Amino acid sequence: MRKTWWGYPRENGDVGARNYLLLLSGTLYANPTCERVARTLRHSVALTHPLGRCQIGPDIQRT
């Protein structure tokens, strides 16, 4: 294991590892969890999914 840290220097002299955290919901059912976590963590954004099980077009016709 390497002892390397992949951070970066900030303008104010601090160091950082990230600026924002994206919480990506894969289904409609995970949306509330993503939104709740995003409200809890500073500088996080929830990107929620508008469709049930991601089935659209030909996919939904097959199932």
Short mmCIF file of N, CA and C in Angstrom, two decimals:
data_model
loop_
_atom_site.label_atom_id
_atom_site.label_comp_id
_atom_site.label_asym_id
_atom_site.label_seq_id
_atom_site.Cartn_x
_atom_site.Cartn_y
_atom_site.Cartn_z
N MET A 1 0.84 -1.18 0.00
CA MET A 1 0.00 0.00 0.00
C MET A 1 0.89 1.24 0.00
N ARG A 2 0.55 2.19 -0.88
CA ARG A 2 1.31 3.44 -0.94
C ARG A 2 0.77 4.42 0.08
N LYS A 3 1.64 5.23 0.61
CA LYS A 3 1.22 6.28 1.54
C LYS A 3 1.14 7.59 0.77
N THR A 4 0.14 7.68 -0.10
CA THR A 4 -0.05 8.85 -0.94
C THR A 4 -1.44 9.41 -0.70
N TRP A 5 -1.52 10.71 -0.60
CA TRP A 5 -2.81 11.37 -0.42
C TRP A 5 -3.08 12.21 -1.65
N TRP A 6 -4.24 12.04 -2.27
CA TRP A 6 -4.57 12.68 -3.54
C TRP A 6 -5.38 13.95 -3.34
N GLY A 7 -5.03 14.75 -2.38
CA GLY A 7 -5.73 16.01 -2.14
C GLY A 7 -5.16 17.13 -2.98
N TYR A 8 -5.58 18.33 -2.66
CA TYR A 8 -5.11 19.51 -3.40
C TYR A 8 -5.09 20.70 -2.46
N PRO A 9 -4.23 21.69 -2.75
CA PRO A 9 -4.19 22.89 -1.91
C PRO A 9 -5.33 23.83 -2.26
N ARG A 10 -5.92 24.44 -1.25
CA ARG A 10 -6.97 25.44 -1.46
C ARG A 10 -6.33 26.83 -1.46
N GLU A 11 -7.07 27.80 -1.97
CA GLU A 11 -6.56 29.17 -2.06
C GLU A 11 -6.20 29.76 -0.70
N ASN A 12 -6.93 29.34 0.35
CA ASN A 12 -6.68 29.90 1.68
C ASN A 12 -5.56 29.18 2.44
N GLY A 13 -4.90 28.21 1.79
CA GLY A 13 -3.80 27.50 2.42
C GLY A 13 -4.19 26.15 3.00
N ASP A 14 -5.49 25.91 3.19
CA ASP A 14 -5.94 24.60 3.65
C ASP A 14 -5.75 23.58 2.53
N VAL A 15 -5.96 22.32 2.87
CA VAL A 15 -5.95 21.27 1.85
C VAL A 15 -7.32 20.64 1.79
N GLY A 16 -7.66 20.08 0.64
CA GLY A 16 -8.98 19.49 0.47
C GLY A 16 -8.91 18.20 -0.33
N ALA A 17 -9.96 17.42 -0.18
CA ALA A 17 -10.08 16.17 -0.94
C ALA A 17 -11.25 16.23 -1.90
N ARG A 18 -12.22 17.07 -1.63
CA ARG A 18 -13.38 17.23 -2.51
C ARG A 18 -14.02 18.57 -2.24
N ASN A 19 -14.78 19.06 -3.19
CA ASN A 19 -15.56 20.27 -2.99
C ASN A 19 -17.03 19.94 -2.77
N TYR A 20 -17.54 18.98 -3.52
CA TYR A 20 -18.94 18.58 -3.41
C TYR A 20 -19.04 17.07 -3.45
N LEU A 21 -20.13 16.56 -2.91
CA LEU A 21 -20.41 15.13 -2.95
C LEU A 21 -21.72 14.93 -3.67
N LEU A 22 -21.72 14.14 -4.72
CA LEU A 22 -22.94 13.84 -5.48
C LEU A 22 -23.51 12.53 -4.99
N LEU A 23 -24.78 12.56 -4.60
CA LEU A 23 -25.50 11.35 -4.22
C LEU A 23 -26.45 11.04 -5.37
N LEU A 24 -26.16 9.99 -6.10
CA LEU A 24 -26.89 9.66 -7.31
C LEU A 24 -27.85 8.51 -7.04
N SER A 25 -29.13 8.79 -7.17
CA SER A 25 -30.15 7.78 -6.95
C SER A 25 -30.38 6.99 -8.23
N GLY A 26 -30.35 5.68 -8.14
CA GLY A 26 -30.57 4.83 -9.31
C GLY A 26 -32.03 4.50 -9.56
N THR A 27 -32.87 4.64 -8.54
CA THR A 27 -34.29 4.36 -8.70
C THR A 27 -35.10 5.35 -7.88
N LEU A 28 -36.37 5.39 -8.17
CA LEU A 28 -37.31 6.26 -7.45
C LEU A 28 -37.31 5.93 -5.95
N TYR A 29 -37.12 4.66 -5.63
CA TYR A 29 -37.22 4.22 -4.24
C TYR A 29 -36.03 4.67 -3.39
N ALA A 30 -34.92 5.00 -4.01
CA ALA A 30 -33.74 5.47 -3.28
C ALA A 30 -33.73 6.98 -3.10
N ASN A 31 -34.65 7.69 -3.75
CA ASN A 31 -34.67 9.15 -3.69
C ASN A 31 -34.74 9.71 -2.27
N PRO A 32 -35.66 9.23 -1.42
CA PRO A 32 -35.72 9.80 -0.06
C PRO A 32 -34.41 9.64 0.72
N THR A 33 -33.75 8.51 0.55
CA THR A 33 -32.48 8.29 1.25
C THR A 33 -31.41 9.25 0.75
N CYS A 34 -31.31 9.40 -0.56
CA CYS A 34 -30.32 10.34 -1.13
C CYS A 34 -30.58 11.76 -0.66
N GLU A 35 -31.84 12.16 -0.66
CA GLU A 35 -32.18 13.52 -0.23
C GLU A 35 -31.87 13.74 1.24
N ARG A 36 -32.14 12.72 2.06
CA ARG A 36 -31.88 12.85 3.50
C ARG A 36 -30.38 12.96 3.78
N VAL A 37 -29.59 12.14 3.11
CA VAL A 37 -28.14 12.20 3.30
C VAL A 37 -27.61 13.54 2.82
N ALA A 38 -28.13 14.05 1.70
CA ALA A 38 -27.68 15.34 1.17
C ALA A 38 -27.99 16.48 2.13
N ARG A 39 -29.12 16.39 2.83
CA ARG A 39 -29.44 17.42 3.82
C ARG A 39 -28.52 17.35 5.03
N THR A 40 -27.98 16.18 5.30
CA THR A 40 -27.14 15.96 6.47
C THR A 40 -25.69 16.39 6.23
N LEU A 41 -25.17 16.15 5.03
CA LEU A 41 -23.77 16.42 4.74
C LEU A 41 -23.60 17.77 4.06
N ARG A 42 -22.67 18.55 4.56
CA ARG A 42 -22.39 19.86 3.98
C ARG A 42 -21.78 19.70 2.58
N HIS A 43 -22.14 20.55 1.68
CA HIS A 43 -21.64 20.56 0.31
C HIS A 43 -21.96 19.28 -0.45
N SER A 44 -23.13 18.70 -0.19
CA SER A 44 -23.54 17.52 -0.94
C SER A 44 -24.81 17.84 -1.73
N VAL A 45 -24.98 17.15 -2.84
CA VAL A 45 -26.10 17.38 -3.74
C VAL A 45 -26.73 16.03 -4.08
N ALA A 46 -28.05 15.95 -3.98
CA ALA A 46 -28.76 14.73 -4.36
C ALA A 46 -29.29 14.89 -5.78
N LEU A 47 -28.98 13.94 -6.63
CA LEU A 47 -29.53 13.89 -7.98
C LEU A 47 -30.46 12.69 -8.01
N THR A 48 -31.76 12.97 -7.98
CA THR A 48 -32.74 11.90 -7.85
C THR A 48 -33.26 11.45 -9.21
N HIS A 49 -33.85 10.27 -9.22
CA HIS A 49 -34.34 9.65 -10.45
C HIS A 49 -35.86 9.81 -10.52
N PRO A 50 -36.40 10.31 -11.64
CA PRO A 50 -37.84 10.57 -11.74
C PRO A 50 -38.68 9.35 -12.09
N LEU A 51 -38.07 8.24 -12.47
CA LEU A 51 -38.82 7.07 -12.91
C LEU A 51 -38.65 5.92 -11.93
N GLY A 52 -39.68 5.09 -11.81
CA GLY A 52 -39.70 3.99 -10.86
C GLY A 52 -38.48 3.11 -10.85
N ARG A 53 -38.41 2.14 -11.75
CA ARG A 53 -37.27 1.24 -11.79
C ARG A 53 -36.44 1.47 -13.04
N CYS A 54 -36.38 2.70 -13.47
CA CYS A 54 -35.56 3.09 -14.62
C CYS A 54 -36.04 2.43 -15.91
N GLN A 55 -37.30 2.04 -15.95
CA GLN A 55 -37.82 1.38 -17.13
C GLN A 55 -38.57 2.39 -18.00
N ILE A 56 -38.07 2.58 -19.20
CA ILE A 56 -38.73 3.47 -20.15
C ILE A 56 -38.69 2.82 -21.53
N GLY A 57 -39.55 3.26 -22.41
CA GLY A 57 -39.56 2.78 -23.79
C GLY A 57 -39.68 1.27 -23.89
N PRO A 58 -38.83 0.62 -24.68
CA PRO A 58 -38.91 -0.83 -24.89
C PRO A 58 -38.76 -1.64 -23.61
N ASP A 59 -37.97 -1.14 -22.65
CA ASP A 59 -37.79 -1.88 -21.40
C ASP A 59 -39.10 -2.09 -20.66
N ILE A 60 -39.90 -1.05 -20.58
CA ILE A 60 -41.16 -1.17 -19.82
C ILE A 60 -42.17 -2.03 -20.56
N GLN A 61 -42.09 -2.09 -21.87
CA GLN A 61 -43.01 -2.93 -22.64
C GLN A 61 -42.70 -4.41 -22.47
N ARG A 62 -41.44 -4.74 -22.19
CA ARG A 62 -41.03 -6.15 -22.03
C ARG A 62 -41.37 -6.71 -20.66
N THR A 63 -41.51 -5.86 -19.67
CA THR A 63 -41.73 -6.39 -18.31
C THR A 63 -43.10 -6.13 -17.79
#
